[in-house]
GROMACS .gro file of C-alpha atoms in nm:
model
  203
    1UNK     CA    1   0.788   2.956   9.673
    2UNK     CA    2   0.776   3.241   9.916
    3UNK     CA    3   0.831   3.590   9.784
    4UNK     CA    4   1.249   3.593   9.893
    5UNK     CA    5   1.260   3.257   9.701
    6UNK     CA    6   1.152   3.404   9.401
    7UNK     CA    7   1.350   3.732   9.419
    8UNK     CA    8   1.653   3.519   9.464
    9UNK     CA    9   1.636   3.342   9.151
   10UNK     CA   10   1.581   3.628   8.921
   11UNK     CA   11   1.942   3.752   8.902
   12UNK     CA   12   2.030   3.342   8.830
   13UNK     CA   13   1.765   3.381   8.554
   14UNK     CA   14   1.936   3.656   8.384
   15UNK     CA   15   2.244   3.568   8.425
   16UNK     CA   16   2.176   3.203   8.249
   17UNK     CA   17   2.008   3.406   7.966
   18UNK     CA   18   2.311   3.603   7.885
   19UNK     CA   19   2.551   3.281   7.900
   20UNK     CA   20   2.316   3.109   7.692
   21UNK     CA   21   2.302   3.416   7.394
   22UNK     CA   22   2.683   3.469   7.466
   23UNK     CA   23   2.712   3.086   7.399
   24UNK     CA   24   2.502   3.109   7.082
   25UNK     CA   25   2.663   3.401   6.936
   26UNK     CA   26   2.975   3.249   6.981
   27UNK     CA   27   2.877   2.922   6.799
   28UNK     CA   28   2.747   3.120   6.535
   29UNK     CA   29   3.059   3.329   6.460
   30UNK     CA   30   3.280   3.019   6.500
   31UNK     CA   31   3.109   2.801   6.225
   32UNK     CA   32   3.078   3.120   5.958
   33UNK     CA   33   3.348   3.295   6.007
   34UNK     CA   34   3.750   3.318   6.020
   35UNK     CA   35   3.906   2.933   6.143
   36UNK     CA   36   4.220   2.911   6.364
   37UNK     CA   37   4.325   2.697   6.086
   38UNK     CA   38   4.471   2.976   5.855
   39UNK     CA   39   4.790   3.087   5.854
   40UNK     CA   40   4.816   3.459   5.684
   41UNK     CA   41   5.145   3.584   5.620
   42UNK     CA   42   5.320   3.210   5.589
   43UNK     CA   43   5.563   3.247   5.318
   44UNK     CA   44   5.410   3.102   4.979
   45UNK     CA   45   5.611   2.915   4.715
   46UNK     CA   46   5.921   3.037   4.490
   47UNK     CA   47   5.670   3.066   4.254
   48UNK     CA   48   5.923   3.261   4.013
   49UNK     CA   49   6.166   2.952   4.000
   50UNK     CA   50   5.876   2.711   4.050
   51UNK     CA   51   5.654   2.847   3.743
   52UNK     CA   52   5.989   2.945   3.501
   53UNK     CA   53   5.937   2.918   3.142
   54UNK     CA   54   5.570   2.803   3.157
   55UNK     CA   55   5.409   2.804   2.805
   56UNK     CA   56   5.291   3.150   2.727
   57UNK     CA   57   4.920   3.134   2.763
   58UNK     CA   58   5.021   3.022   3.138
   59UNK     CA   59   5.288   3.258   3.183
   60UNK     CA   60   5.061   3.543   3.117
   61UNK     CA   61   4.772   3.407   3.374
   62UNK     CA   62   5.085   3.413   3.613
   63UNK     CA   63   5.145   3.744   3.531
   64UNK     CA   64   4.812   3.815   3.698
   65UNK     CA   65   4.910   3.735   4.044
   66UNK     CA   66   4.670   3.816   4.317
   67UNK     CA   67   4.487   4.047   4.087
   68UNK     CA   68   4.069   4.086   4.104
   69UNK     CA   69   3.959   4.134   3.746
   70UNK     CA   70   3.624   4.272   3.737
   71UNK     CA   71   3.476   4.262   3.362
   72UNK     CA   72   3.180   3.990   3.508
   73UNK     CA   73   3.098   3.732   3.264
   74UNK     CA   74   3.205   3.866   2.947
   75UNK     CA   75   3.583   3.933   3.131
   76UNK     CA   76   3.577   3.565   3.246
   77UNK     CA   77   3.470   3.379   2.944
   78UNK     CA   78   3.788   3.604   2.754
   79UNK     CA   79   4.012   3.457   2.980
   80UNK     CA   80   3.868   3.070   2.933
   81UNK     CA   81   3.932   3.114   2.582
   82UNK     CA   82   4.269   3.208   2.615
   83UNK     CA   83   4.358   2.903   2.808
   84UNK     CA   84   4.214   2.656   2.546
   85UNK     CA   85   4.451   2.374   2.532
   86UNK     CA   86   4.525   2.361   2.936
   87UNK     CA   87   4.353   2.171   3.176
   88UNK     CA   88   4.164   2.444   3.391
   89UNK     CA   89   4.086   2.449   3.802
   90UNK     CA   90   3.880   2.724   3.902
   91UNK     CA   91   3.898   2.740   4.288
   92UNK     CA   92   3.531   2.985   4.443
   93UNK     CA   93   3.612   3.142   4.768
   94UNK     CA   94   3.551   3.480   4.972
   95UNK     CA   95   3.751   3.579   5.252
   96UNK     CA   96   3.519   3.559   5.523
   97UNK     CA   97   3.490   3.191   5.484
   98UNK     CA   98   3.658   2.950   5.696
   99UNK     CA   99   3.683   2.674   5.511
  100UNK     CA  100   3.811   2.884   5.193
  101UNK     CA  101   4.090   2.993   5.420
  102UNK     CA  102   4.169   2.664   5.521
  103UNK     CA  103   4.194   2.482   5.191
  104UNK     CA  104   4.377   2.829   5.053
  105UNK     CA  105   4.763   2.696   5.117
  106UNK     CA  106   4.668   2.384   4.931
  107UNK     CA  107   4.577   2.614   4.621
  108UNK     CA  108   4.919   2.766   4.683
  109UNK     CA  109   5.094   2.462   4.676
  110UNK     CA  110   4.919   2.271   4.438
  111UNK     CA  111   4.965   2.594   4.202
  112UNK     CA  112   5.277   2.621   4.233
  113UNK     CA  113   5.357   2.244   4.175
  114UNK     CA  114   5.160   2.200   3.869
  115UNK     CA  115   5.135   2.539   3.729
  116UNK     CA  116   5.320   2.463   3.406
  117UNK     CA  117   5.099   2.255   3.271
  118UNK     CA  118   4.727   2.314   3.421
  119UNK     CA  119   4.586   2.697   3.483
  120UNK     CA  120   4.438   2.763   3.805
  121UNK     CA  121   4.161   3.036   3.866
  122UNK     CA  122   4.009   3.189   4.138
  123UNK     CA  123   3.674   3.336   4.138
  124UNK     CA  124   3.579   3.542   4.481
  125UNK     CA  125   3.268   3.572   4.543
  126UNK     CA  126   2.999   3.737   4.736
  127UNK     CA  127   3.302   3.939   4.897
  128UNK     CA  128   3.472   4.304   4.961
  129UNK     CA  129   3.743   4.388   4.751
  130UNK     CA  130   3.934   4.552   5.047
  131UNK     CA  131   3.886   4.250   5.213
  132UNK     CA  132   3.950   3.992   4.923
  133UNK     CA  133   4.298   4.223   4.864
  134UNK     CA  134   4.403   4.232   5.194
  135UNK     CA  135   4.343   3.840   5.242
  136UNK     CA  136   4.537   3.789   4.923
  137UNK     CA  137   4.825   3.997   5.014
  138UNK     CA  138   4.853   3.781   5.293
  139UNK     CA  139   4.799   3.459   5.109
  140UNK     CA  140   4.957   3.516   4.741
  141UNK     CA  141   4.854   3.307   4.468
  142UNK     CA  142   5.035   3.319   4.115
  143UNK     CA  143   4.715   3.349   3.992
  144UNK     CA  144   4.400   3.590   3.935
  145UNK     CA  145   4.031   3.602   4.106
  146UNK     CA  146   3.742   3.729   3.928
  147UNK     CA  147   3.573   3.940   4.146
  148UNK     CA  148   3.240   3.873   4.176
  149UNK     CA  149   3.007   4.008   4.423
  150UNK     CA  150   2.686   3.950   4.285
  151UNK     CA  151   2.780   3.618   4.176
  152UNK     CA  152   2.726   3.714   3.833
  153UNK     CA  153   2.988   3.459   3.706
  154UNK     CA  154   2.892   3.244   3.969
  155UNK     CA  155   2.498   3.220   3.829
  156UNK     CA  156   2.641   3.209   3.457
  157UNK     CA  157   2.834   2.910   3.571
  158UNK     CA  158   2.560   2.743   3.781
  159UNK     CA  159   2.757   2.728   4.081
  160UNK     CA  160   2.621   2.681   4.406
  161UNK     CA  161   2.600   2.965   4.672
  162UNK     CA  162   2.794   2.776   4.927
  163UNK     CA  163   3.150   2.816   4.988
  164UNK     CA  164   3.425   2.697   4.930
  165UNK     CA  165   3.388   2.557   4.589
  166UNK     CA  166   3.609   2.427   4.269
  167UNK     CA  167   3.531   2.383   3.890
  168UNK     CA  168   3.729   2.184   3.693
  169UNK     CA  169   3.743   2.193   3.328
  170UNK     CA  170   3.932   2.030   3.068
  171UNK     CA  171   4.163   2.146   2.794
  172UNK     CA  172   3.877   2.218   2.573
  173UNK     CA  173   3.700   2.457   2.858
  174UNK     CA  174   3.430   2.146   2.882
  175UNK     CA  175   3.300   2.097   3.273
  176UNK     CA  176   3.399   1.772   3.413
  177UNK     CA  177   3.362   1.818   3.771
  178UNK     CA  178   3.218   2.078   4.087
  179UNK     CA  179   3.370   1.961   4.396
  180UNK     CA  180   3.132   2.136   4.660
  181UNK     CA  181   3.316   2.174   4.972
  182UNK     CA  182   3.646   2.224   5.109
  183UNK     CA  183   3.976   2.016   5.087
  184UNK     CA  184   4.133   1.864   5.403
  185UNK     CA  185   4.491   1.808   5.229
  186UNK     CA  186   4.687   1.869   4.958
  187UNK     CA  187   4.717   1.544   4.802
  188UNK     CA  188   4.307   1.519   4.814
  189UNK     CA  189   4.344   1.824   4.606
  190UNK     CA  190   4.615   1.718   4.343
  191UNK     CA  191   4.425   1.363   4.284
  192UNK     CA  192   4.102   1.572   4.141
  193UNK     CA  193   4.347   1.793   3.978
  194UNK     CA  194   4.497   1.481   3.835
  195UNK     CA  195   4.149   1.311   3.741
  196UNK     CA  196   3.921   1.611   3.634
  197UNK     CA  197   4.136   1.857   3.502
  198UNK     CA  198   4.467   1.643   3.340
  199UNK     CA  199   4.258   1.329   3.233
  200UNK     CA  200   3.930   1.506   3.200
  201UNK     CA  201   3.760   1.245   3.406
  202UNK     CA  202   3.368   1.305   3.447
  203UNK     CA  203   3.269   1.374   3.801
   0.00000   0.00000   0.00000
């Protein structure tokens, strides 16, 4: 290749480098961070008409809409005990998670459907609290989330670092199931509701 030749492809050599990191950078943010597939601000339930007179031990968790108890461990296992008796989902999620925000509405719905006879949880993890209050203003639940940065609850519990996640327990606070992943619909969501939570099916 004469010396033209090679000064020629230079400037075609750079610019394929910086399509290539644009390219990977964009991959990168795409598959950890926000999806297209959330919708903040979409009206949630009636939860008020949809959660009326709800036995007391769930009408006080409801109380505790959108809320980020901090306490750790000690805060969290306080408010297991008070639920004894009631089927228990405990939903992990952050807001910088895609999938979390994906599956989110079908915690909404599936709350708000069958939140008069199981109690549903949130713990966030590994998150902001500006950012986990801000997400939840946008996306209420009738519901709190533990906040838990350090995944303090999260170790206690053995839960796995990947999110999103969901515990279920049974009415006598007894594990039955971790569901690692996200849900693709509400009905997938309502059947392990149904199975690990209601019938206290082991998973």
């Amino acid at each position: 290749m004469n010396k033209s030749s090679h000064t020629r492809t230079r400037p075609f050599r750079r610019l394929l480098s910086g399509l290539l990191i644009t390219l990977s950078v964009g991959l990168f943010v795409t598959g950890c961070g926000e999806s297209s597939g959330t919708y903040e601000g979409s009206p949630p339930p009636d939860y008020a008409s949809k959660l009326a007179d709800s036995p007391s031990p769930l009408a006080a968790l409801h109380q505790q809409e959108n809320e980020l108890p901090e306490g750790g461990v000690d805060a969290f296992n306080e408010q297991i005990m008070e639920l004894k008796g009631f089927p228990v989902v405990i939903n992990i999620w952050a807001s910088w998670c895609g999938p979390c925000r994906e599956e989110f509405p079908y915690f909404q719905d599936a709350a708000a459907d069958m939140g008069r006879e199981v109690a549903f949880l949130g713990i966030n993890s590994m998150d902001g609290t500006d950012s986990a209050a801000t997400f939840l203003r946008d996306n209420p639940v009738p519901y709190p989330s533990f906040f838990d940065p350090d995944r303090e609850i999260g170790s206690e519990l053995d839960l796995p670092r990947g999110l999103p996640a969901t515990l279920f327990l049974d009415e006598d606070g007894e594990k039955t199931y971790l569901r690692q992943g996200g849900y693709s619909s509400l009905e997938e969501l309502k059947a392990d509701i149904q199975t690990y939570a209601v019938e206290g099916g082991q998973g």
